[in-house]
Short mmCIF file of C-alpha atoms in Angstrom, two decimals:
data_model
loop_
_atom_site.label_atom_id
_atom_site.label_comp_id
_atom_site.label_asym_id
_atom_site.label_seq_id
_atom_site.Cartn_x
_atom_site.Cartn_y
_atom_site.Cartn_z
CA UNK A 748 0.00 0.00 0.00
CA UNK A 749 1.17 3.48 -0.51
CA UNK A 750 3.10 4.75 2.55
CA UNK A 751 0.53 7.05 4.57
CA UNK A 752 2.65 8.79 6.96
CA UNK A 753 3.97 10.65 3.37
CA UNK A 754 1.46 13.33 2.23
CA UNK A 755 1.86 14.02 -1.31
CA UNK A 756 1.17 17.71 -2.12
CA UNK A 757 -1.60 18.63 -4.92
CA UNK A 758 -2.87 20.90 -7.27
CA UNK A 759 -5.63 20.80 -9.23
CA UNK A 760 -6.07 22.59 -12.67
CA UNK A 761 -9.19 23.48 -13.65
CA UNK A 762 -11.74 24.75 -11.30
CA UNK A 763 -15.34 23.66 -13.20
CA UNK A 764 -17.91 20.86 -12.73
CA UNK A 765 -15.93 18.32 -11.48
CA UNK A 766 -13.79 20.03 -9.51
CA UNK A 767 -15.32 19.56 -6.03
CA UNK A 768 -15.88 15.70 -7.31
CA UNK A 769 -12.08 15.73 -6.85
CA UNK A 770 -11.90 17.34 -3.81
CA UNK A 771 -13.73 15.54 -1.43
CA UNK A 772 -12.60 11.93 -3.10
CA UNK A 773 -9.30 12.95 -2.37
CA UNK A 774 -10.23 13.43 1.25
CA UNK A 775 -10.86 9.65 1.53
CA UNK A 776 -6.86 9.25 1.76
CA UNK A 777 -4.83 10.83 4.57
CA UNK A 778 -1.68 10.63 1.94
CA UNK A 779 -3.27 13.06 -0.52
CA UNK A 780 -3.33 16.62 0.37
CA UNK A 781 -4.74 19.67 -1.97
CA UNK A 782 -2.85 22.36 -1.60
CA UNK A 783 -3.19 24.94 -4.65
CA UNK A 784 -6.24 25.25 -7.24
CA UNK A 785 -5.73 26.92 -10.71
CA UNK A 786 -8.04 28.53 -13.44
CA UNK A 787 -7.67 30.41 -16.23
CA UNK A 788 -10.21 32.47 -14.75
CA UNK A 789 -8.41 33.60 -11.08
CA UNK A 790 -11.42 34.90 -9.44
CA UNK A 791 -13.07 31.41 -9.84
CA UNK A 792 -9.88 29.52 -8.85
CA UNK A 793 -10.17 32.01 -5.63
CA UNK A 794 -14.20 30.92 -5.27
CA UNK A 795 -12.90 27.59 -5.20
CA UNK A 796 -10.50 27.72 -2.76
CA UNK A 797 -12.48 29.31 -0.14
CA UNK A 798 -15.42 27.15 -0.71
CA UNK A 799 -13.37 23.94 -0.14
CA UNK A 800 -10.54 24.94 2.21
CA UNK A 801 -7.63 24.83 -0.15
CA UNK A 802 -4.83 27.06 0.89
CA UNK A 803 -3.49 28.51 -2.34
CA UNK A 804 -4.67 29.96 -5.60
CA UNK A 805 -4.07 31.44 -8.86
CA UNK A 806 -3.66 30.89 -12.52
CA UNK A 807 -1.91 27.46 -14.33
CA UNK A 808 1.13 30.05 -14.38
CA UNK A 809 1.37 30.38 -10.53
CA UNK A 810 0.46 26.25 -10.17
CA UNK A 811 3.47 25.17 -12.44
CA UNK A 812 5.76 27.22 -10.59
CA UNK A 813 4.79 26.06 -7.31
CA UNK A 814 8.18 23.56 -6.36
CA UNK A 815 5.83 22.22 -3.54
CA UNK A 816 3.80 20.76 -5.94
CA UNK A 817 4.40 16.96 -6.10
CA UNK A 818 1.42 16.40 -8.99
CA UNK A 819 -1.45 17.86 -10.68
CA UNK A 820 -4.84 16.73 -11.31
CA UNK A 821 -5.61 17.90 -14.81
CA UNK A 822 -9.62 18.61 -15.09
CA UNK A 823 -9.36 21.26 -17.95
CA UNK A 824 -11.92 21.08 -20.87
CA UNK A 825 -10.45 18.43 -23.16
CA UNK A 826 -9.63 20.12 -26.10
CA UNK A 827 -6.89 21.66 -24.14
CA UNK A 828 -5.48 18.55 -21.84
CA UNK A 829 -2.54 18.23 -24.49
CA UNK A 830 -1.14 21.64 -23.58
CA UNK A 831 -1.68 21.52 -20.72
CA UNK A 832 -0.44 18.36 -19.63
CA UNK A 833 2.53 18.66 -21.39
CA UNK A 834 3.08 21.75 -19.32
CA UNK A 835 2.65 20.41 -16.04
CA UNK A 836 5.40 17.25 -17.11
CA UNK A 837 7.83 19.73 -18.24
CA UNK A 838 7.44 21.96 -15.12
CA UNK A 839 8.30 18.67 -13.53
CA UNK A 840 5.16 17.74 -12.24
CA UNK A 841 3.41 13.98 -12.12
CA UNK A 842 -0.01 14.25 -13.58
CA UNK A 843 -3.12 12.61 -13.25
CA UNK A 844 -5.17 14.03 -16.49
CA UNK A 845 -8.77 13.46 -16.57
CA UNK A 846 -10.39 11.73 -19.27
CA UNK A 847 -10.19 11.89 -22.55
CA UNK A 848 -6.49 11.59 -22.37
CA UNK A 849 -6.64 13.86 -25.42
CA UNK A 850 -9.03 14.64 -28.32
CA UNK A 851 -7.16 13.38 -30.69
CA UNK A 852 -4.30 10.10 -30.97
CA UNK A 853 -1.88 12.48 -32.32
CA UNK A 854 -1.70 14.59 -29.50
CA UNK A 855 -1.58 11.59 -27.52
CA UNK A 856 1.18 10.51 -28.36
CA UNK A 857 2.91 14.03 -28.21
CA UNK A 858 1.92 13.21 -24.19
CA UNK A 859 3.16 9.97 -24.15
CA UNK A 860 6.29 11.47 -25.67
CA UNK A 861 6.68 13.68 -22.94
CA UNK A 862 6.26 11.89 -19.98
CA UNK A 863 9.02 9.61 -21.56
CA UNK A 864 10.90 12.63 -22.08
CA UNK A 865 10.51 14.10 -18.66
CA UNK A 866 10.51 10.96 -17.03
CA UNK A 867 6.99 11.99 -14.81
CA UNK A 868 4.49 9.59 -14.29
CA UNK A 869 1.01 10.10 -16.19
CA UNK A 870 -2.07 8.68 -14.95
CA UNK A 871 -5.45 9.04 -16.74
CA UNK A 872 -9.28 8.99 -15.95
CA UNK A 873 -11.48 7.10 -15.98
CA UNK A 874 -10.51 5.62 -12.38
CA UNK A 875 -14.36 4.11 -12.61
CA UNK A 876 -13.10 0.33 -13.10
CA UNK A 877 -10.34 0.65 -9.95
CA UNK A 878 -14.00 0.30 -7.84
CA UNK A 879 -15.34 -2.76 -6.91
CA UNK A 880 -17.98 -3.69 -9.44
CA UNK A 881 -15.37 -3.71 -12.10
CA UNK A 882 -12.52 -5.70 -10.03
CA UNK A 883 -15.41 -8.24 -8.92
CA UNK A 884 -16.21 -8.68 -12.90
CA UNK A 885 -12.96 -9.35 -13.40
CA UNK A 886 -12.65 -11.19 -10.48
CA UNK A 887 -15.10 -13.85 -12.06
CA UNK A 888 -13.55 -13.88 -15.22
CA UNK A 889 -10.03 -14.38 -13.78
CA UNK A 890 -11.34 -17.65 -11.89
CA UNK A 891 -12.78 -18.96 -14.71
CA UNK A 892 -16.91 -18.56 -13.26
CA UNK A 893 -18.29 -17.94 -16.89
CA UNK A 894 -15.68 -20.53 -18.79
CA UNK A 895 -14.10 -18.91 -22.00
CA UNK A 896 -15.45 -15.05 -22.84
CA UNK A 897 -17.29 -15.29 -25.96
CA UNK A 898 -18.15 -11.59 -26.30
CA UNK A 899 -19.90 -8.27 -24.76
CA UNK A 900 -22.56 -5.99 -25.19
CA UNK A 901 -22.29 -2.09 -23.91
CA UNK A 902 -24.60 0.17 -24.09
CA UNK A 903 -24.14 3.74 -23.36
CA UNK A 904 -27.40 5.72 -23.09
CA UNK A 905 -28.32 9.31 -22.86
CA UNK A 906 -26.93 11.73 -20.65
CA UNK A 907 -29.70 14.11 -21.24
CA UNK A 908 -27.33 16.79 -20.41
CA UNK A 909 -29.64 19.82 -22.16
CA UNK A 910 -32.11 18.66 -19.38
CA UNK A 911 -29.60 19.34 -16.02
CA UNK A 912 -26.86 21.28 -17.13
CA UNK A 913 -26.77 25.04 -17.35
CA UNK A 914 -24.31 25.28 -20.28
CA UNK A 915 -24.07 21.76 -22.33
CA UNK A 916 -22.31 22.87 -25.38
CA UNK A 917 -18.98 21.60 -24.47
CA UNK A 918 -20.60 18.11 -24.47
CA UNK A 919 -22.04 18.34 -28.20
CA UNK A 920 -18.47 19.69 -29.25
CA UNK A 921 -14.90 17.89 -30.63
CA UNK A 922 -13.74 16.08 -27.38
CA UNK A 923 -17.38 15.08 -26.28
CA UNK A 924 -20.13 13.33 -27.67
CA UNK A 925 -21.24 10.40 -26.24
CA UNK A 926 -17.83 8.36 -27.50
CA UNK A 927 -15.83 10.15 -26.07
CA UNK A 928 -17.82 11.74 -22.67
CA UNK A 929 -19.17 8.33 -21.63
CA UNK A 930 -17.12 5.91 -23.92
CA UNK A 931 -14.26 5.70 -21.86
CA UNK A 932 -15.93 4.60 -18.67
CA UNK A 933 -17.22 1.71 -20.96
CA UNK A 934 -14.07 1.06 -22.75
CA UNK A 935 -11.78 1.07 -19.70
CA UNK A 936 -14.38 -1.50 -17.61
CA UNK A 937 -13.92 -3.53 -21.09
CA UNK A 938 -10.24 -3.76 -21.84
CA UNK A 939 -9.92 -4.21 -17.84
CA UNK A 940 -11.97 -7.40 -18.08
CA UNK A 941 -11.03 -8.21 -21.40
CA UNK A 942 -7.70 -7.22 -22.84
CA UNK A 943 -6.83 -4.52 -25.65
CA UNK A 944 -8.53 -4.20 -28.72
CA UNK A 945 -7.26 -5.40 -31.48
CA UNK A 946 -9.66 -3.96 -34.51
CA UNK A 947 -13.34 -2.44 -34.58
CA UNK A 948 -15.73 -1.30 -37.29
CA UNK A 949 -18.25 1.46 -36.68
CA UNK A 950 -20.91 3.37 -38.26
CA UNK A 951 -21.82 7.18 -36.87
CA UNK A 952 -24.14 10.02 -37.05
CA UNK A 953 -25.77 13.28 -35.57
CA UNK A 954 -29.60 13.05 -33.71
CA UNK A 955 -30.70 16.32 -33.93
CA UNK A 956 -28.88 18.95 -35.00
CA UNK A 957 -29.58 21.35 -32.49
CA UNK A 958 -31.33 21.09 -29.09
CA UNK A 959 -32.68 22.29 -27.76
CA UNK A 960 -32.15 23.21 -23.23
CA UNK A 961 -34.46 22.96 -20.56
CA UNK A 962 -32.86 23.66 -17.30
CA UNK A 963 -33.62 25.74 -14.58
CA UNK A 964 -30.58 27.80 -14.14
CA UNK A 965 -29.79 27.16 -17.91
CA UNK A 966 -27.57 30.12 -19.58
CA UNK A 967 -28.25 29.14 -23.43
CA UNK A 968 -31.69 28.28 -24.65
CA UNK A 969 -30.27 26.41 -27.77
CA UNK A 970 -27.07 24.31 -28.50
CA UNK A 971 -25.77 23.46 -31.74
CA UNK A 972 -24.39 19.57 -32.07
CA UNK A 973 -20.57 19.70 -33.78
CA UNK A 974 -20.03 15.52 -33.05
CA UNK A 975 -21.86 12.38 -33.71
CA UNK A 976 -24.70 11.81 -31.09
CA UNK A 977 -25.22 8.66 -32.13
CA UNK A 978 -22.63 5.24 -32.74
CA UNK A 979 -22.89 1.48 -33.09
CA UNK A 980 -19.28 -0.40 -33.45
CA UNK A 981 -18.16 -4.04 -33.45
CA UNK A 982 -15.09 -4.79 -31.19
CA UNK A 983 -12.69 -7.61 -31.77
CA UNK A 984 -10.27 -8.11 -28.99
CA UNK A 985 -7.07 -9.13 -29.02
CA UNK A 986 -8.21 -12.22 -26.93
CA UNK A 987 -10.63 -13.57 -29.73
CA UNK A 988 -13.81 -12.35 -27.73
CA UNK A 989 -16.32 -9.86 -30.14
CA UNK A 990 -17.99 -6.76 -28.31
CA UNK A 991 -21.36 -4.98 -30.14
CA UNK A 992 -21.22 -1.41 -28.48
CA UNK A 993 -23.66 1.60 -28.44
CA UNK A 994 -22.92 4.63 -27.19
CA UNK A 995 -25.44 7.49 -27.88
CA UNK A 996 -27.08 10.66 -26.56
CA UNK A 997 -30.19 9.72 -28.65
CA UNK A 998 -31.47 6.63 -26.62
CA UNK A 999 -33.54 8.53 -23.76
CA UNK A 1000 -35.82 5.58 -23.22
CA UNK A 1001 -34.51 1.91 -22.93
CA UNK A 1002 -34.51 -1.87 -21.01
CA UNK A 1003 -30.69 -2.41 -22.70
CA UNK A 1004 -28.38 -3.21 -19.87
CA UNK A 1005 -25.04 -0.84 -19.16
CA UNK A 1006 -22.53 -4.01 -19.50
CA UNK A 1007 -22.78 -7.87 -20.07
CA UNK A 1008 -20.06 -10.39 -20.97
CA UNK A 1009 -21.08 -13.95 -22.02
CA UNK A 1010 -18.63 -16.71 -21.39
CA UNK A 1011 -18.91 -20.49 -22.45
CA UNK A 1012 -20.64 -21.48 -19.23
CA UNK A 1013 -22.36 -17.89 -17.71
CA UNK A 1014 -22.91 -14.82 -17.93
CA UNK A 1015 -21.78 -11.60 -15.95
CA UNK A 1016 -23.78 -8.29 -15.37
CA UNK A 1017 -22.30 -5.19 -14.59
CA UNK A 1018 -23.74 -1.77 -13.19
CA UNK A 1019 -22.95 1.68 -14.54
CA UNK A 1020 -19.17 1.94 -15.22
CA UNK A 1021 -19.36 5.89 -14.67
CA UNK A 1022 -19.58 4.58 -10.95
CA UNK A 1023 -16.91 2.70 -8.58
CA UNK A 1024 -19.75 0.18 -6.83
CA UNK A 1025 -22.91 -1.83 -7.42
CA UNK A 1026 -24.23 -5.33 -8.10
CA UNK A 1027 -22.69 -7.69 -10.28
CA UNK A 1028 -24.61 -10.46 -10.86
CA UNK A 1029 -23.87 -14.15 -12.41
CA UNK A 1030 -25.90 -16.46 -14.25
CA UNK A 1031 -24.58 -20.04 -15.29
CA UNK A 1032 -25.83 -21.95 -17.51
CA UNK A 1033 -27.21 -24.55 -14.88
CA UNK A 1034 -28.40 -21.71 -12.86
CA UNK A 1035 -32.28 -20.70 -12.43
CA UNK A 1036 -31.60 -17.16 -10.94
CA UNK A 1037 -29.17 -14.74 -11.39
CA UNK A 1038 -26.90 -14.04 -8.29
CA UNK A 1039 -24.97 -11.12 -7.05
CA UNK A 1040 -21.30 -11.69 -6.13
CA UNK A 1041 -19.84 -10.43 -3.53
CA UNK A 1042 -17.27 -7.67 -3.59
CA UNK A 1043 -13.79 -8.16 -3.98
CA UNK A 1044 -12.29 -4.81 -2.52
CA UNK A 1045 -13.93 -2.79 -0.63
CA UNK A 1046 -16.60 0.13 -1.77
CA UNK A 1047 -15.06 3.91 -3.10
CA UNK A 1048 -18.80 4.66 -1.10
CA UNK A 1049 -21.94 4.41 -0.39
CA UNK A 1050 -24.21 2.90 -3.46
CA UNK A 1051 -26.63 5.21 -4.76
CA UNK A 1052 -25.54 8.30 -3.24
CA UNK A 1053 -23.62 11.41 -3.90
CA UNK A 1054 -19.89 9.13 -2.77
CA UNK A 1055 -20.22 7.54 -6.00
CA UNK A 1056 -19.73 10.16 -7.97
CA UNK A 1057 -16.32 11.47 -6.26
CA UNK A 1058 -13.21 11.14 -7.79
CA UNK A 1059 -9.59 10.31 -6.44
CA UNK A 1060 -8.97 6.61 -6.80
CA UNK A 1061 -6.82 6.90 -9.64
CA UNK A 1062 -4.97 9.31 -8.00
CA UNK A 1063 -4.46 7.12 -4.95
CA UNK A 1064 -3.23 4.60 -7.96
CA UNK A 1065 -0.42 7.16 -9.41
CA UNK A 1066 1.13 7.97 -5.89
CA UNK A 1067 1.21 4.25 -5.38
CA UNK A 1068 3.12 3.75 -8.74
CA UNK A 1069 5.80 6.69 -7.24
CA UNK A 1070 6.33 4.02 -4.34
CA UNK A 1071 6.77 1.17 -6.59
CA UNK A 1072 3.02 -0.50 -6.36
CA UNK A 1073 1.13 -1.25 -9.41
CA UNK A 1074 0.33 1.62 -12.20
CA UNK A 1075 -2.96 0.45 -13.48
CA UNK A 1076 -4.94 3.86 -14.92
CA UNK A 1077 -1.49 4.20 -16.31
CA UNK A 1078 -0.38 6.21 -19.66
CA UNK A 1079 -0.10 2.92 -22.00
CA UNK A 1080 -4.13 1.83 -20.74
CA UNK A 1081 -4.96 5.79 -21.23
CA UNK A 1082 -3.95 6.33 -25.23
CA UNK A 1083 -5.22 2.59 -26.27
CA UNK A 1084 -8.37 4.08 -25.15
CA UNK A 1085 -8.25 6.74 -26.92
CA UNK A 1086 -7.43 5.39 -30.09
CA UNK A 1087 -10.09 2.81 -29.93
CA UNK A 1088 -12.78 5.83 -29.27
CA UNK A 1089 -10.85 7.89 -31.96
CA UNK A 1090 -11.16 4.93 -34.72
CA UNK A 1091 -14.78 5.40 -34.35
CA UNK A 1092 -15.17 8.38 -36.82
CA UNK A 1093 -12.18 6.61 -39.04
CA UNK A 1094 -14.01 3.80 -39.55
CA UNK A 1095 -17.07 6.04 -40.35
CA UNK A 1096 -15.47 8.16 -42.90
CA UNK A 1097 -13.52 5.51 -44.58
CA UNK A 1098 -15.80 2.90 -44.16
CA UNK A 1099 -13.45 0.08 -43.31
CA UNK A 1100 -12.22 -1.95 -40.66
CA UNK A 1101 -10.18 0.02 -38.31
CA UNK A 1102 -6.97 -1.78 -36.93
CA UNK A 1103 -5.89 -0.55 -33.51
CA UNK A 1104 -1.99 0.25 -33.31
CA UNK A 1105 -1.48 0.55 -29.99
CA UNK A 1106 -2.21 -1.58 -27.24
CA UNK A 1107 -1.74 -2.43 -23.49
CA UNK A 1108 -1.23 -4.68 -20.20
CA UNK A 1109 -4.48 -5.75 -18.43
CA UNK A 1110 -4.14 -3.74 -15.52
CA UNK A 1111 -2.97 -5.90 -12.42
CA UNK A 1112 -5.72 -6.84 -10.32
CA UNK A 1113 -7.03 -4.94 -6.65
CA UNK A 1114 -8.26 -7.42 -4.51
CA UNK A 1115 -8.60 -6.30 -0.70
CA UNK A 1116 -10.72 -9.57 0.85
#
């Protein structure tokens, strides 16, 4: 386990949404201290400092010059994580850069390059499959409870963001959509149970063109969509195993499960992969009712209540890399997921088969009981 009695200092970039998410998720872990938030805009930075306790303050300037700054959460918009990442490794800084890694593979690899080149360690979001329903699905698969995987079905349904959040154009823009907003959650439970990707084919398009918002507090009656809203794809893994995935903002009503797996004797079910806990449930063939299995590391928090949609885990996974543990939402797991939510749109545009150059390690197993 990471040594506790060492705090490592933080600072977070990026003072928006998710923000306080981060916050109080680091606060599970004594080792993990946030000392400095930065934003482009100060005064919010300083709103969001005072709200939450955090001692220091200022712009991405002030943050990267800070030498008491160990690492720094990235949680910028993410059309601008490759600058910004790349700024925090070359001021020295380990970072911990929330998902999408980038918005495009090319300037993924330009961060790959220069964590190599800097020799920092870069962690990505999503931490989602670090949580126990994920590590008990693998768990099952590992001991052999549903014989031989077969394939997977994902679905990814409707955020309905025009319906709760104030401003949801940055979700209908280049760096959003549903592959690559909720995709990752799905793709990283995936290659965690499953292995890399080895090819996909996928067909895309746009719902509605515009839409058109209905919240309370909203600040823009009508949003224009700039990405597909709408994708089907066939995975083929690198271990043989064939995944049908759907990931839309289109599909408001629906009975399709979040995640199943089919092996040559069972079947798994898995809960919501944009959360650390919940029921997974088994079905064997010679079984007349499904059952749920129980956890094989503890819970991030309570099910079905505000803990489960803090963040922090991964971060707790990073400073455990620094002290020789594990790296498992590590840089390598980070760009292959990328490029499989990137190939999306290639495959679209040139209709074709789409054969994945990168790839990764199954990230070691966390098993606390």
């Amino acid at each position: 386990m990471a040594q506790e009695n060492t705090r490592h200092r933080i600072g977070i970039l990026g003072a928006g949404n998710i923000f306080g998410r981060y916050v109080e998720g680091l606060r599970k872990f004594p080792e993990l201290e946030a000392v400095r938030v930065a934003d482009i805009d100060p005064a919010r930075a300083k709103q969001a400092a005072a709200e939450f306790g955090i001692p220091e303050w200022g712009d991405d300037t002030a943050l990267l010059a800070d030498d008491s700054v160990e690492i720094i959460i990235n949680i910028t918009p993410p059309q601008f994580h490759a600058k910004t990442t790349i700024a925090a490794l070359e001021a020295g800084k380990h970072v911990y850069a929330e998902k999408p890694l980038a918005v495009t593979v090319e300037e993924g690899r330009s961060i790959l390059e220069a964590a190599a080149r800097t020799d920092r360690l870069l962690g990505s979001a999503p931490d989602t499959f670090l949580g126990s329903a994920v590590q008990t699905a693998r768990h099952a698969i590992d001991a052999g409870l549903i014989g031989e995987v077969v394939g997977t079905t994902a679905f990814v349904r409707s955020s309905r963001a025009e319906t709760w959040h104030p401003d949801p154009r940055s979700f209908f823009q280049p760096g959003a959509g549903p592959v690559f907003d909720m995709g990752p959650y799905y793709l990283a439970a995936l290659i965690n149970c499953l292995g890399p990707v080895s090819s996909l084919s996928a067909a895309t398009r746009i719902g509605a063109k515009t839409r058109e918002v209905t919240s309370p507090d909203r600040v823009v009656d009508q949003i224009t969509v700039e990405v597909p809203t709408h994708a089907s794809a066939v995975l083929t893994f690198a271990s043989g195993a064939i995944g049908t995935v759907l990931m839309s903002f289109d599909v408001w009503d629906t009975e399709l499960p979040r995640i199943e797996i089919y092996g040559t004797e069972g079947t798994l079910a898995l809960p919501n992969p944009n959360f650390f806990d919940g029921d997974v449930r088994i079905k064997r063939h010679q079984d007349t009712d499904w059952e749920v299995l129980t956890p094989v590391t503890e819970l991030f928090g309570a099910v079905g209540t505000p803990e489960q949609h803090r963040r922090g885990l991964g971060v707790q996974d990073l400073v455990g890399a620094l002290a020789g543990e594990p790296h498992r939402a590590n840089a390598q797991f980070a760009f292959h997921t990328l490029e499989v939510l990137a190939s999306f749109e290639i495959s679209q545009q040139e209709s074709r088969v789409v054969a994945l150059e990168s790839s990764c390690e199954r990230p070691e197993p966390r098993y606390a009981h």
